[in-house]
């Protein structure tokens, strides 16, 4: 073996070691981003529960429980929509740490949770407000949206349009 081959082998080992260290650092930063996303959702739920949402869910009437459930699903669904926007926005720090392809896959997975939560948000609020108004659940899903759009709840047209979109 010649003496010129030994330094090349050591240099190759150093390059591989540096590449592994960079990959490990990138994975740790990606894990930190995921922990931040989970913390955002958990913080949203905790703040809701501490701000009079907890008693409404635990000890309220059926109508107030449905309304509280609708509010918390709306808050979590909206937080997840914000997360989806951050994942798909091609932000340089997200692309550097997470990679664009991986961010779009995460964006798609988050939508599988966010969309049903927003649909549950609308359904629970419609049924909750109908129960609060004394309308039976069988007619509430039909009558309450018309009442809401008629001005009983402000900005309902915008909310219905955004849910449809």
CSV table of C-alpha atoms in Angstrom, one decimal:
chain,number,residue,atom,x,y,z
A,1,UNK,CA,0.0,0.0,0.0
A,2,UNK,CA,1.4,3.4,-0.9
A,3,UNK,CA,1.6,6.3,1.6
A,4,UNK,CA,-0.8,8.5,-0.6
A,5,UNK,CA,-3.7,6.1,0.0
A,6,UNK,CA,-3.7,6.3,3.8
A,7,UNK,CA,-4.5,10.1,4.1
A,8,UNK,CA,-7.3,9.7,1.5
A,9,UNK,CA,-9.0,7.0,3.6
A,10,UNK,CA,-8.7,9.1,6.7
A,11,UNK,CA,-10.1,12.1,4.9
A,12,UNK,CA,-13.0,10.0,3.6
A,13,UNK,CA,-13.8,8.9,7.2
A,14,UNK,CA,-13.7,12.5,8.4
A,15,UNK,CA,-16.1,13.5,5.6
A,16,UNK,CA,-18.5,10.7,6.5
A,17,UNK,CA,-18.3,11.6,10.2
A,18,UNK,CA,-19.1,15.3,9.4
A,19,UNK,CA,-22.0,14.2,7.2
A,20,UNK,CA,-23.4,12.0,9.9
A,21,UNK,CA,-23.1,14.8,12.5
A,22,UNK,CA,-25.0,17.2,10.2
A,23,UNK,CA,-27.7,14.6,9.6
A,24,UNK,CA,-28.0,14.0,13.3
A,25,UNK,CA,-28.3,17.7,14.0
A,26,UNK,CA,-30.9,18.1,11.2
A,27,UNK,CA,-32.9,15.2,12.7
A,28,UNK,CA,-32.8,16.8,16.2
A,29,UNK,CA,-34.0,20.1,14.8
A,30,UNK,CA,-36.8,18.3,12.9
A,31,UNK,CA,-37.8,16.6,16.2
A,32,UNK,CA,-37.7,20.0,17.9
A,33,UNK,CA,-40.1,21.4,15.3
A,34,UNK,CA,-42.4,18.4,15.8
A,35,UNK,CA,-42.3,19.0,19.6
A,36,UNK,CA,-43.2,22.6,19.0
A,37,UNK,CA,-46.2,21.7,16.9
A,38,UNK,CA,-47.5,19.3,19.5
A,39,UNK,CA,-46.9,22.0,22.2
A,40,UNK,CA,-48.9,24.5,20.2
A,41,UNK,CA,-51.9,22.1,20.1
A,42,UNK,CA,-51.6,21.1,23.8
A,43,UNK,CA,-51.2,24.8,24.8
A,44,UNK,CA,-54.3,25.6,22.8
A,45,UNK,CA,-56.4,23.0,24.7
A,46,UNK,CA,-54.9,23.9,28.1
A,47,UNK,CA,-55.7,27.5,27.6
A,48,UNK,CA,-59.2,26.7,26.6
A,49,UNK,CA,-59.7,24.5,29.6
A,50,UNK,CA,-58.3,27.1,32.0
A,51,UNK,CA,-60.5,29.8,30.4
A,52,UNK,CA,-63.9,28.5,31.5
A,53,UNK,CA,-63.9,25.7,28.9
A,54,UNK,CA,-63.2,23.0,31.5
A,55,UNK,CA,-66.3,23.6,33.7
A,56,UNK,CA,-68.5,23.8,30.6
A,57,UNK,CA,-67.3,20.5,29.4
A,58,UNK,CA,-67.5,18.8,32.8
A,59,UNK,CA,-70.5,20.2,34.5
A,60,UNK,CA,-72.6,22.1,32.0
A,61,UNK,CA,-75.8,21.2,30.3
A,62,UNK,CA,-75.9,19.1,27.2
A,63,UNK,CA,-76.1,22.3,25.1
A,64,UNK,CA,-73.2,24.0,26.8
A,65,UNK,CA,-71.1,20.8,26.5
A,66,UNK,CA,-71.8,20.6,22.8
A,67,UNK,CA,-70.9,24.3,22.4
A,68,UNK,CA,-67.7,23.8,24.5
A,69,UNK,CA,-66.8,20.8,22.4
A,70,UNK,CA,-67.4,22.8,19.2
A,71,UNK,CA,-65.2,25.6,20.4
A,72,UNK,CA,-62.3,23.3,21.4
A,73,UNK,CA,-62.4,21.4,18.2
A,74,UNK,CA,-62.5,24.7,16.3
A,75,UNK,CA,-59.4,26.0,18.2
A,76,UNK,CA,-57.4,22.8,17.7
A,77,UNK,CA,-58.5,22.5,14.0
A,78,UNK,CA,-57.5,26.2,13.4
A,79,UNK,CA,-54.1,25.6,15.1
A,80,UNK,CA,-53.6,22.6,12.8
A,81,UNK,CA,-54.5,24.7,9.8
A,82,UNK,CA,-51.9,27.2,10.8
A,83,UNK,CA,-49.4,24.4,11.1
A,84,UNK,CA,-50.4,23.3,7.6
A,85,UNK,CA,-49.7,26.7,6.3
A,86,UNK,CA,-46.3,26.8,7.9
A,87,UNK,CA,-45.4,23.4,6.4
A,88,UNK,CA,-46.5,24.3,2.9
A,89,UNK,CA,-45.2,27.9,2.8
A,90,UNK,CA,-41.7,26.9,1.7
A,91,UNK,CA,-40.2,28.8,4.6
A,92,UNK,CA,-36.4,28.5,4.3
A,93,UNK,CA,-35.8,27.3,7.9
A,94,UNK,CA,-38.5,24.6,7.5
A,95,UNK,CA,-37.0,23.5,4.2
A,96,UNK,CA,-33.5,23.4,5.7
A,97,UNK,CA,-34.4,21.4,8.7
A,98,UNK,CA,-37.3,19.3,7.6
A,99,UNK,CA,-37.0,19.2,3.8
A,100,UNK,CA,-39.8,20.3,1.4
A,101,UNK,CA,-40.9,16.8,0.5
A,102,UNK,CA,-41.2,15.7,4.1
A,103,UNK,CA,-43.0,19.0,5.0
A,104,UNK,CA,-45.6,18.4,2.3
A,105,UNK,CA,-46.1,14.8,3.5
A,106,UNK,CA,-46.6,16.2,7.1
A,107,UNK,CA,-48.9,18.8,5.6
A,108,UNK,CA,-51.1,16.1,4.1
A,109,UNK,CA,-51.1,14.1,7.3
A,110,UNK,CA,-52.1,17.0,9.4
A,111,UNK,CA,-55.0,17.7,7.0
A,112,UNK,CA,-56.4,14.3,7.8
A,113,UNK,CA,-56.9,15.5,11.4
A,114,UNK,CA,-57.7,19.2,10.8
A,115,UNK,CA,-60.6,18.8,8.3
A,116,UNK,CA,-62.6,16.3,10.5
A,117,UNK,CA,-62.0,18.5,13.5
A,118,UNK,CA,-63.4,21.6,11.7
A,119,UNK,CA,-66.4,19.6,10.5
A,120,UNK,CA,-67.0,18.4,14.1
A,121,UNK,CA,-66.6,22.0,15.2
A,122,UNK,CA,-69.4,23.1,12.9
A,123,UNK,CA,-71.6,20.2,13.7
A,124,UNK,CA,-71.2,20.5,17.5
A,125,UNK,CA,-71.8,24.2,17.5
A,126,UNK,CA,-74.9,23.9,15.3
A,127,UNK,CA,-76.4,21.2,17.5
A,128,UNK,CA,-75.3,23.0,20.7
A,129,UNK,CA,-76.9,26.3,19.7
A,130,UNK,CA,-80.0,24.4,18.5
A,131,UNK,CA,-80.3,22.7,21.9
A,132,UNK,CA,-79.8,26.0,23.7
A,133,UNK,CA,-82.6,27.5,21.7
A,134,UNK,CA,-84.9,24.5,22.5
A,135,UNK,CA,-84.9,23.1,19.0
A,136,UNK,CA,-85.0,19.3,18.8
A,137,UNK,CA,-81.8,17.6,17.5
A,138,UNK,CA,-83.8,16.1,14.6
A,139,UNK,CA,-84.6,19.6,13.3
A,140,UNK,CA,-81.7,21.5,14.8
A,141,UNK,CA,-79.2,20.6,12.1
A,142,UNK,CA,-81.6,22.1,9.5
A,143,UNK,CA,-83.1,25.1,11.4
A,144,UNK,CA,-80.1,26.4,13.3
A,145,UNK,CA,-77.8,27.1,10.3
A,146,UNK,CA,-80.6,29.2,8.8
A,147,UNK,CA,-81.0,31.1,12.1
A,148,UNK,CA,-77.2,31.6,12.3
A,149,UNK,CA,-77.1,32.9,8.8
A,150,UNK,CA,-80.1,35.1,9.5
A,151,UNK,CA,-78.1,37.1,12.0
A,152,UNK,CA,-78.4,35.2,15.3
A,153,UNK,CA,-74.6,34.7,15.3
A,154,UNK,CA,-72.4,37.3,13.7
A,155,UNK,CA,-70.0,36.5,10.8
A,156,UNK,CA,-71.7,33.1,10.1
A,157,UNK,CA,-71.7,33.7,6.3
A,158,UNK,CA,-67.9,34.0,6.4
A,159,UNK,CA,-67.6,31.0,8.6
A,160,UNK,CA,-69.8,28.8,6.4
A,161,UNK,CA,-67.9,30.0,3.3
A,162,UNK,CA,-64.5,29.3,4.8
A,163,UNK,CA,-65.6,25.8,5.9
A,164,UNK,CA,-66.9,25.1,2.4
A,165,UNK,CA,-63.6,26.2,0.9
